[in-house]
């Protein structure tokens, strides 16, 4: 009998979430759970060794630790592929302004919005940034996120952007959640470059990108961070977005882009043309761009907390994206301006209602497809053998309670690479 580190067994339902041709579940095929009743999963050396029926695995493996998941549902850990977790301060006052009628873009044009968080964050040290992020990441973990992308973008000057990158890398090394860094120096045009946005784009291209590449090497990163741009009226136009992303690509950065959050500037087609790993937001995307995205390998990342957080009624046209064949993923967009939400189960609840995804579709979009949006589709987001031993035990009798219920945390236990790291809403890592 082979010995494994952990055997989770007797799950009422275990969702494997199989990949399709080693990639995401695309288009109308989205939602294949690989559901096993009375399921078990064996984890050895941090990875899934086997998955199947409890009676089969119990006869094959002796386990150092066993967890009885009777009456509960086991799913892969959530992957959150779009967050802005490195910030100081808050924007509660702007929330009140919006309730009184001001729009997000009006507040931004008046010098608030992203710039107000930049002012609060710019001078923070790496240690202060890590200390601000950690409790947020603990709450994300307690709600089931085991892999989280984090963007810089509240520095908007080289030194501050590099400190934010360093903080992300430091927290990744000190926390059980796997963090995937993204450089978002082009998040907003900082006040000191107002009406000189092309000069700021030059700074991003000629100073920041090489500095981020150099810093990534000194930090010992296995690969460069993603490079992202906020392509939007009032942020960076299409030509500026193209310049930044092409320069980043030439240096070897994989690409992401914020597109069609408010206005549609053509950023989705740019993402497809450049082979970006993902295009994110996708609210006002026109039919032609939906078709282009659907025919591409760029993952479509929807962030339903953002329209919800901004009290908007328009959401990602997810059904049209699926009909076009797109690989759809979900993320929290956790940030202090539009969407301070640390719960992927809440993202799923919104996606079921406003994107009209079934719970099965939303679950795949928040696991395997979200991993694909980070280029990690071969190692995270699934419980197939060889994938990371990252799983959740949900205190619900049926997977459809994800989405159906909201406002309380369904996650009873989080396992990261075979170790129990959160129990009943509390992170418990050493
Ligand atoms: O994805 N759109 C740009 N960035 C964030 C908002 C950041 C902020 O307001 O601080 C977003 O919604
Ligand atoms: Fe964002």
Coordinates of C-alpha atoms and ligand atoms in Angstrom, one line a residue:
X1 CA 0.0 0.0 0.0
X2 CA 1.3 3.4 -0.9
X3 CA 1.6 6.0 1.8
X4 CA 0.2 9.5 1.1
X5 CA 0.2 12.7 3.3
X6 CA -3.5 13.3 3.2
X7 CA -6.6 11.4 2.3
X8 CA -9.9 13.4 2.1
X9 CA -12.7 10.8 1.8
X10 CA -16.4 10.2 1.9
X11 CA -17.3 13.5 0.3
X12 CA -21.0 13.7 -0.6
X13 CA -19.8 15.3 -3.9
X14 CA -16.2 15.8 -5.1
X15 CA -15.8 18.0 -8.1
X16 CA -12.6 17.2 -10.1
X17 CA -13.0 20.0 -12.7
X18 CA -11.2 18.3 -15.6
X19 CA -9.3 20.5 -18.1
X20 CA -10.1 20.2 -21.8
X21 CA -7.1 19.4 -23.9
X22 CA -4.9 20.6 -21.0
X23 CA -6.6 24.0 -21.3
X24 CA -9.7 25.8 -20.0
X25 CA -13.3 24.7 -20.4
X26 CA -14.4 26.8 -23.4
X27 CA -17.7 28.2 -24.6
X28 CA -20.8 26.0 -24.2
X29 CA -18.7 23.2 -22.7
X30 CA -18.1 25.3 -19.6
X31 CA -19.4 23.6 -16.5
X32 CA -18.1 20.0 -16.6
X33 CA -17.5 19.1 -13.0
X34 CA -16.3 15.5 -13.1
X35 CA -18.5 15.0 -10.1
X36 CA -17.9 11.9 -7.9
X37 CA -20.4 10.9 -5.3
X38 CA -18.7 9.4 -2.2
X39 CA -15.5 10.9 -3.5
X40 CA -11.9 10.8 -2.2
X41 CA -8.7 12.5 -3.1
X42 CA -5.2 11.5 -2.0
X43 CA -2.4 14.1 -1.8
X44 CA 1.3 13.4 -1.6
X45 CA 4.2 15.8 -1.7
X46 CA 1.8 18.7 -2.2
X47 CA 0.1 17.3 -5.3
X48 CA -2.9 15.2 -6.1
X49 CA -1.8 11.6 -6.2
X50 CA -5.2 10.1 -7.0
X51 CA -8.9 10.9 -7.1
X52 CA -11.9 8.6 -7.2
X53 CA -14.4 6.7 -5.1
X54 CA -13.7 6.4 -1.4
X55 CA -13.8 2.7 -1.5
X56 CA -11.2 2.5 -4.3
X57 CA -8.8 5.0 -2.7
X58 CA -9.2 3.6 0.8
X59 CA -7.9 0.2 -0.5
X60 CA -5.0 1.8 -2.3
X61 CA -3.5 4.3 0.1
X62 CA -2.4 4.5 3.7
X63 CA -2.5 8.2 4.8
X64 CA -0.6 10.1 7.5
X65 CA -3.7 12.2 7.9
X66 CA -7.3 11.5 7.0
X67 CA -10.2 13.9 6.8
X68 CA -13.8 12.7 6.7
X69 CA -15.8 14.9 4.4
X70 CA -19.1 13.1 5.0
X71 CA -22.1 15.2 4.0
X72 CA -19.9 17.9 2.5
X73 CA -18.6 19.0 -0.9
X74 CA -15.0 19.0 -2.0
X75 CA -13.8 21.3 -4.8
X76 CA -10.4 22.7 -5.9
X77 CA -9.2 25.8 -4.1
X78 CA -10.5 29.0 -5.8
X79 CA -8.1 30.9 -8.0
X80 CA -8.7 34.7 -8.0
X81 CA -6.9 36.0 -11.1
X82 CA -7.5 39.8 -10.7
X83 CA -6.9 41.8 -7.5
X84 CA -5.4 45.1 -6.5
X85 CA -4.5 44.0 -3.0
X86 CA -1.6 46.3 -2.3
X87 CA -3.2 49.5 -0.9
X88 CA -3.2 51.7 2.1
X89 CA -6.1 53.7 3.5
X90 CA -9.7 53.3 2.2
X91 CA -12.2 55.2 0.1
X92 CA -15.3 55.0 2.3
X93 CA -15.9 58.8 1.7
X94 CA -16.0 58.2 -2.0
X95 CA -18.6 55.5 -1.5
X96 CA -20.8 58.0 0.2
X97 CA -20.2 60.5 -2.7
X98 CA -21.3 57.8 -5.2
X99 CA -24.4 57.1 -3.2
X100 CA -25.2 60.8 -3.4
X101 CA -24.8 60.7 -7.2
X102 CA -21.2 61.3 -8.2
X103 CA -19.8 58.7 -10.7
X104 CA -16.6 56.8 -10.3
X105 CA -15.1 58.5 -13.4
X106 CA -16.2 62.0 -12.1
X107 CA -14.4 61.4 -8.8
X108 CA -11.3 60.1 -10.7
X109 CA -11.3 63.2 -13.0
X110 CA -11.5 65.4 -9.9
X111 CA -8.3 63.9 -8.6
X112 CA -9.8 61.3 -6.3
X113 CA -10.3 57.6 -7.1
X114 CA -7.2 55.7 -7.9
X115 CA -5.0 58.8 -7.3
X116 CA -6.4 59.2 -3.7
X117 CA -5.2 55.6 -3.0
X118 CA -1.9 56.4 -4.7
X119 CA -1.4 59.3 -2.3
X120 CA -2.1 57.0 0.7
X121 CA 0.1 54.2 -0.7
X122 CA 3.1 55.7 -2.5
X123 CA 5.3 56.3 0.5
X124 CA 4.6 53.1 2.3
X125 CA 7.5 50.7 3.0
X126 CA 7.6 47.1 1.9
X127 CA 6.9 46.0 5.5
X128 CA 3.9 48.4 5.8
X129 CA 2.5 47.1 2.5
X130 CA 2.9 43.5 3.6
X131 CA 1.2 44.3 6.9
X132 CA -1.7 45.9 5.1
X133 CA -2.2 43.1 2.7
X134 CA -1.9 40.1 5.1
X135 CA -5.3 40.4 6.9
X136 CA -7.0 40.8 3.5
X137 CA -5.2 37.7 2.2
X138 CA -6.1 35.8 5.3
X139 CA -9.8 36.6 4.7
X140 CA -9.5 35.6 1.1
X141 CA -7.9 32.3 2.2
X142 CA -10.6 31.7 4.7
X143 CA -13.1 32.1 1.9
X144 CA -11.4 29.5 -0.2
X145 CA -8.8 31.4 -2.4
X146 CA -5.6 29.4 -2.7
X147 CA -4.0 31.2 -5.6
X148 CA -4.4 35.0 -6.0
X149 CA -3.1 37.4 -8.6
X150 CA -2.0 40.8 -7.1
X151 CA -1.4 44.0 -9.1
X152 CA 0.9 46.9 -8.3
X153 CA -0.5 50.2 -9.6
X154 CA -0.9 52.4 -6.5
X155 CA 2.7 53.7 -6.8
X156 CA 2.8 55.2 -10.3
X157 CA 6.4 56.1 -9.8
X158 CA 9.3 53.7 -10.2
X159 CA 10.4 53.3 -6.6
X160 CA 6.9 52.9 -5.3
X161 CA 5.9 50.4 -8.0
X162 CA 9.0 48.4 -7.2
X163 CA 8.2 48.4 -3.4
X164 CA 4.7 47.1 -4.2
X165 CA 6.1 44.3 -6.4
X166 CA 8.6 43.5 -3.6
X167 CA 5.7 43.4 -1.0
X168 CA 3.7 41.0 -3.2
X169 CA 6.7 38.7 -3.6
X170 CA 7.5 38.9 0.2
X171 CA 3.9 38.0 1.1
X172 CA 3.9 35.1 -1.4
X173 CA 6.9 33.7 0.4
X174 CA 5.4 34.2 3.9
X175 CA 1.8 33.1 3.3
X176 CA 0.3 29.8 2.2
X177 CA -1.7 31.4 -0.7
X178 CA 0.2 31.4 -3.9
X179 CA 0.5 35.0 -5.2
X180 CA 1.0 35.8 -8.8
X181 CA 2.4 39.4 -9.4
X182 CA 1.3 41.8 -12.1
X183 CA 2.9 45.2 -12.9
X184 CA 0.2 47.8 -13.4
X185 CA 2.3 51.0 -13.6
X186 CA -0.3 52.1 -16.2
X187 CA -3.2 52.1 -13.8
X188 CA -3.8 55.9 -13.9
X189 CA -1.9 59.0 -15.2
X190 CA -0.5 60.4 -11.9
X191 CA -1.4 64.0 -11.1
X192 CA 2.2 65.3 -11.8
X193 CA 1.8 64.1 -15.4
X194 CA -1.7 65.5 -15.9
X195 CA -2.1 66.6 -19.6
X196 CA 1.3 64.9 -20.3
X197 CA 0.1 61.4 -20.4
X198 CA 2.4 60.4 -23.2
X199 CA 5.4 61.4 -21.1
X200 CA 4.1 59.1 -18.4
X201 CA 3.7 56.3 -20.9
X202 CA 7.4 56.9 -21.9
X203 CA 8.3 56.7 -18.2
X204 CA 6.5 53.4 -17.9
X205 CA 8.2 52.0 -21.0
X206 CA 11.7 53.3 -20.6
X207 CA 12.2 53.3 -16.9
X208 CA 9.6 51.2 -15.1
X209 CA 9.4 48.1 -17.3
X210 CA 13.2 47.6 -17.4
X211 CA 13.4 48.3 -13.6
X212 CA 10.6 45.7 -12.9
X213 CA 12.4 43.1 -15.1
X214 CA 15.6 43.8 -13.2
X215 CA 13.9 43.7 -9.8
X216 CA 12.2 40.4 -10.7
X217 CA 15.6 38.9 -11.4
X218 CA 17.1 40.1 -8.1
X219 CA 14.0 38.8 -6.3
X220 CA 14.6 35.4 -7.9
X221 CA 11.3 35.2 -9.6
X222 CA 11.0 32.1 -11.9
X223 CA 9.2 34.2 -14.5
X224 CA 8.5 37.9 -15.1
X225 CA 5.3 39.3 -13.6
X226 CA 2.3 40.1 -15.9
X227 CA 2.2 43.6 -17.4
X228 CA -1.3 45.1 -17.3
X229 CA -2.8 48.4 -18.6
X230 CA -6.0 50.2 -17.7
X231 CA -7.3 50.9 -21.2
X232 CA -10.1 53.4 -20.6
X233 CA -11.3 56.9 -21.2
X234 CA -9.6 59.0 -18.5
X235 CA -6.8 56.4 -18.1
X236 CA -4.8 55.1 -21.1
X237 CA -6.1 55.2 -24.7
X238 CA -5.7 52.4 -27.2
X239 CA -2.5 53.8 -28.8
X240 CA -0.9 54.2 -25.4
X241 CA -2.0 50.8 -24.2
X242 CA -0.5 49.3 -27.4
X243 CA 2.8 51.0 -26.9
X244 CA 3.1 49.8 -23.3
X245 CA 2.0 46.3 -24.0
X246 CA 4.2 45.9 -27.0
X247 CA 7.2 47.2 -25.1
X248 CA 6.4 44.8 -22.3
X249 CA 6.1 41.9 -24.6
X250 CA 9.4 42.7 -26.2
X251 CA 11.0 42.4 -22.8
X252 CA 9.3 39.0 -22.2
X253 CA 6.4 40.1 -20.0
X254 CA 3.2 38.1 -20.3
X255 CA 0.2 40.4 -20.8
X256 CA -3.1 41.3 -19.2
X257 CA -5.4 44.3 -19.9
X258 CA -8.3 46.1 -18.3
X259 CA -10.8 46.6 -21.1
X260 CA -14.4 47.8 -21.6
X261 CA -15.1 48.5 -18.0
X262 CA -16.9 51.8 -18.9
X263 CA -16.1 52.7 -22.5
X264 CA -15.1 50.3 -25.3
X265 CA -11.8 51.6 -26.9
X266 CA -10.8 48.5 -28.8
X267 CA -8.6 47.0 -26.1
X268 CA -10.2 43.6 -26.4
X269 CA -9.1 43.2 -30.0
X270 CA -5.6 44.5 -29.0
X271 CA -5.4 41.8 -26.3
X272 CA -6.3 39.2 -28.9
X273 CA -3.8 40.6 -31.4
X274 CA -1.0 40.6 -28.9
X275 CA -1.9 37.1 -27.5
X276 CA -2.6 38.5 -24.0
X277 CA -3.1 35.8 -21.4
X278 CA -6.4 37.5 -20.3
X279 CA -8.6 40.5 -21.0
X280 CA -10.5 41.7 -17.9
X281 CA -13.7 43.5 -17.0
X282 CA -15.5 43.1 -20.4
X283 CA -18.8 45.0 -19.7
X284 CA -19.3 47.2 -22.7
X285 CA -17.6 44.9 -25.2
X286 CA -19.2 45.1 -28.6
X287 CA -20.3 41.9 -30.5
X288 CA -17.4 42.1 -33.0
X289 CA -14.9 42.1 -30.1
X290 CA -16.8 39.3 -28.3
X291 CA -16.4 37.2 -31.5
X292 CA -12.7 38.0 -31.7
X293 CA -12.1 37.1 -28.0
X294 CA -14.2 33.9 -28.4
X295 CA -12.0 32.7 -31.3
X296 CA -8.7 33.4 -29.4
X297 CA -6.7 31.8 -26.5
X298 CA -7.0 35.0 -24.4
X299 CA -9.1 34.2 -21.3
X300 CA -12.1 36.5 -20.7
X301 CA -12.1 37.5 -17.0
X302 CA -15.3 38.9 -15.6
X303 CA -15.4 40.9 -12.4
X304 CA -19.0 41.0 -11.3
X305 CA -18.2 42.7 -8.0
X306 CA -17.2 45.8 -9.9
X307 CA -20.6 46.8 -11.4
X308 CA -22.2 45.6 -8.2
X309 CA -19.8 47.7 -6.1
X310 CA -20.4 50.7 -8.3
X311 CA -24.2 50.2 -8.2
X312 CA -24.3 49.7 -12.0
X313 CA -26.8 47.5 -13.8
X314 CA -24.6 46.4 -16.7
X315 CA -22.5 43.2 -16.3
X316 CA -20.3 41.1 -18.6
X317 CA -22.3 39.6 -21.5
X318 CA -21.2 36.2 -20.4
X319 CA -23.7 34.1 -22.3
X320 CA -22.7 35.9 -25.6
X321 CA -19.0 35.2 -24.7
X322 CA -19.7 31.5 -24.2
X323 CA -21.7 31.3 -27.4
X324 CA -18.6 32.8 -29.2
X325 CA -16.5 30.0 -27.7
X326 CA -14.6 32.1 -25.1
X327 CA -12.8 30.7 -22.0
X328 CA -14.6 32.6 -19.2
X329 CA -13.1 33.1 -15.8
X330 CA -14.2 35.0 -12.7
X331 CA -12.2 37.2 -10.3
X332 CA -12.9 39.5 -7.3
X333 CA -11.1 42.6 -8.5
X334 CA -10.6 43.2 -4.8
X335 CA -9.6 46.9 -4.5
X336 CA -10.5 49.9 -2.3
X337 CA -12.4 51.9 -5.0
X338 CA -14.9 49.7 -6.8
X339 CA -15.0 46.3 -5.1
X340 CA -13.6 45.6 -1.6
X341 CA -14.7 42.0 -1.6
X342 CA -12.5 39.2 -0.3
X343 CA -14.9 36.3 -1.0
X344 CA -14.9 34.2 -4.1
X345 CA -18.2 32.5 -3.1
X346 CA -19.8 36.0 -3.3
X347 CA -18.3 36.5 -6.8
X348 CA -19.9 33.2 -7.7
X349 CA -23.3 34.3 -6.2
X350 CA -23.2 37.5 -8.3
X351 CA -22.1 35.6 -11.5
X352 CA -25.0 33.2 -11.2
X353 CA -27.5 36.0 -11.0
X354 CA -26.1 38.8 -13.3
X355 CA -24.0 36.7 -15.7
X356 CA -26.6 34.0 -15.7
X357 CA -24.0 31.3 -15.2
X358 CA -25.1 28.0 -13.6
X359 CA -23.4 27.1 -10.3
X360 CA -21.4 24.5 -12.2
X361 CA -20.2 27.1 -14.8
X362 CA -19.4 29.6 -12.2
X363 CA -17.4 27.0 -10.2
X364 CA -15.2 26.1 -13.2
X365 CA -14.8 29.8 -14.1
X366 CA -13.5 30.4 -10.5
X367 CA -11.1 27.4 -10.5
X368 CA -9.7 25.9 -13.6
X369 CA -10.5 28.7 -16.0
X370 CA -9.2 31.3 -13.5
X371 CA -5.9 29.3 -13.3
X372 CA -5.7 29.5 -17.1
X373 CA -6.1 33.3 -16.8
X374 CA -2.8 33.2 -14.9
X375 CA -1.0 30.7 -17.2
X376 CA -1.4 28.1 -14.4
X377 CA -4.0 25.8 -16.1
X378 CA -1.7 22.8 -15.8
X379 CA -1.1 23.0 -12.0
X380 CA -4.0 24.8 -10.2
X381 CA -7.8 24.8 -10.3
X382 CA -8.4 21.1 -10.7
X383 CA -8.2 18.0 -8.6
X384 CA -7.0 15.8 -11.4
X385 CA -3.8 13.8 -10.6
X386 CA -0.7 16.0 -10.8
X387 CA -2.4 19.2 -9.9
X388 CA -1.6 21.1 -6.7
X389 CA -3.2 19.6 -3.6
X390 CA -5.3 22.7 -3.0
X391 CA -8.9 22.0 -2.0
X392 CA -11.9 23.2 -0.1
X393 CA -14.3 21.3 2.0
X394 CA -17.6 23.1 1.8
X395 CA -20.1 22.8 4.5
X396 CA -23.0 22.3 2.0
X397 CA -24.8 19.1 0.9
X398 CA -24.7 20.0 -2.9
X399 CA -22.3 22.1 -5.0
X400 CA -25.2 24.2 -6.2
X401 CA -25.4 25.8 -2.8
X402 CA -22.4 27.7 -4.1
X403 CA -24.1 30.6 -5.9
X404 CA -27.5 29.8 -4.4
X405 CA -26.5 31.0 -1.0
X406 CA -24.6 34.2 -0.3
X407 CA -23.5 36.3 2.6
X408 CA -22.1 33.6 4.8
X409 CA -18.9 31.6 4.3
X410 CA -19.5 28.1 3.0
X411 CA -15.9 27.1 3.4
X412 CA -15.3 24.8 6.3
X413 CA -11.7 23.9 5.6
X414 CA -9.0 24.9 3.2
X415 CA -6.1 22.6 2.2
X416 CA -3.1 24.1 0.4
X417 CA -0.6 21.7 -1.1
X418 CA -1.7 19.0 1.4
X419 CA -1.7 21.1 4.5
X420 CA -4.8 22.4 6.4
X421 CA -4.4 26.2 6.3
X422 CA -7.9 27.5 7.3
X423 CA -10.7 26.1 9.4
X424 CA -14.2 27.5 9.8
X425 CA -13.4 31.0 8.6
X426 CA -10.0 31.3 10.3
X427 CA -6.6 31.1 8.6
X428 CA -4.5 28.6 10.7
X429 CA -1.1 28.5 9.0
X430 CA 2.0 28.8 11.2
Ligands
LIG1 O1 -10.3 47.1 -11.8 N1 -10.3 49.9 -13.2 C1 -9.3 50.1 -12.7 N2 -8.8 49.5 -11.5 C2 -9.7 49.0 -10.5 C3 -10.2 50.0 -9.6 C4 -9.1 50.5 -8.8 C5 -9.5 51.7 -7.9 O2 -10.5 52.3 -8.1 O3 -8.7 51.9 -7.0 C6 -10.7 48.1 -11.2 O4 -11.9 48.3 -11.0
LIG2 FE1 -8.8 45.9 -11.9

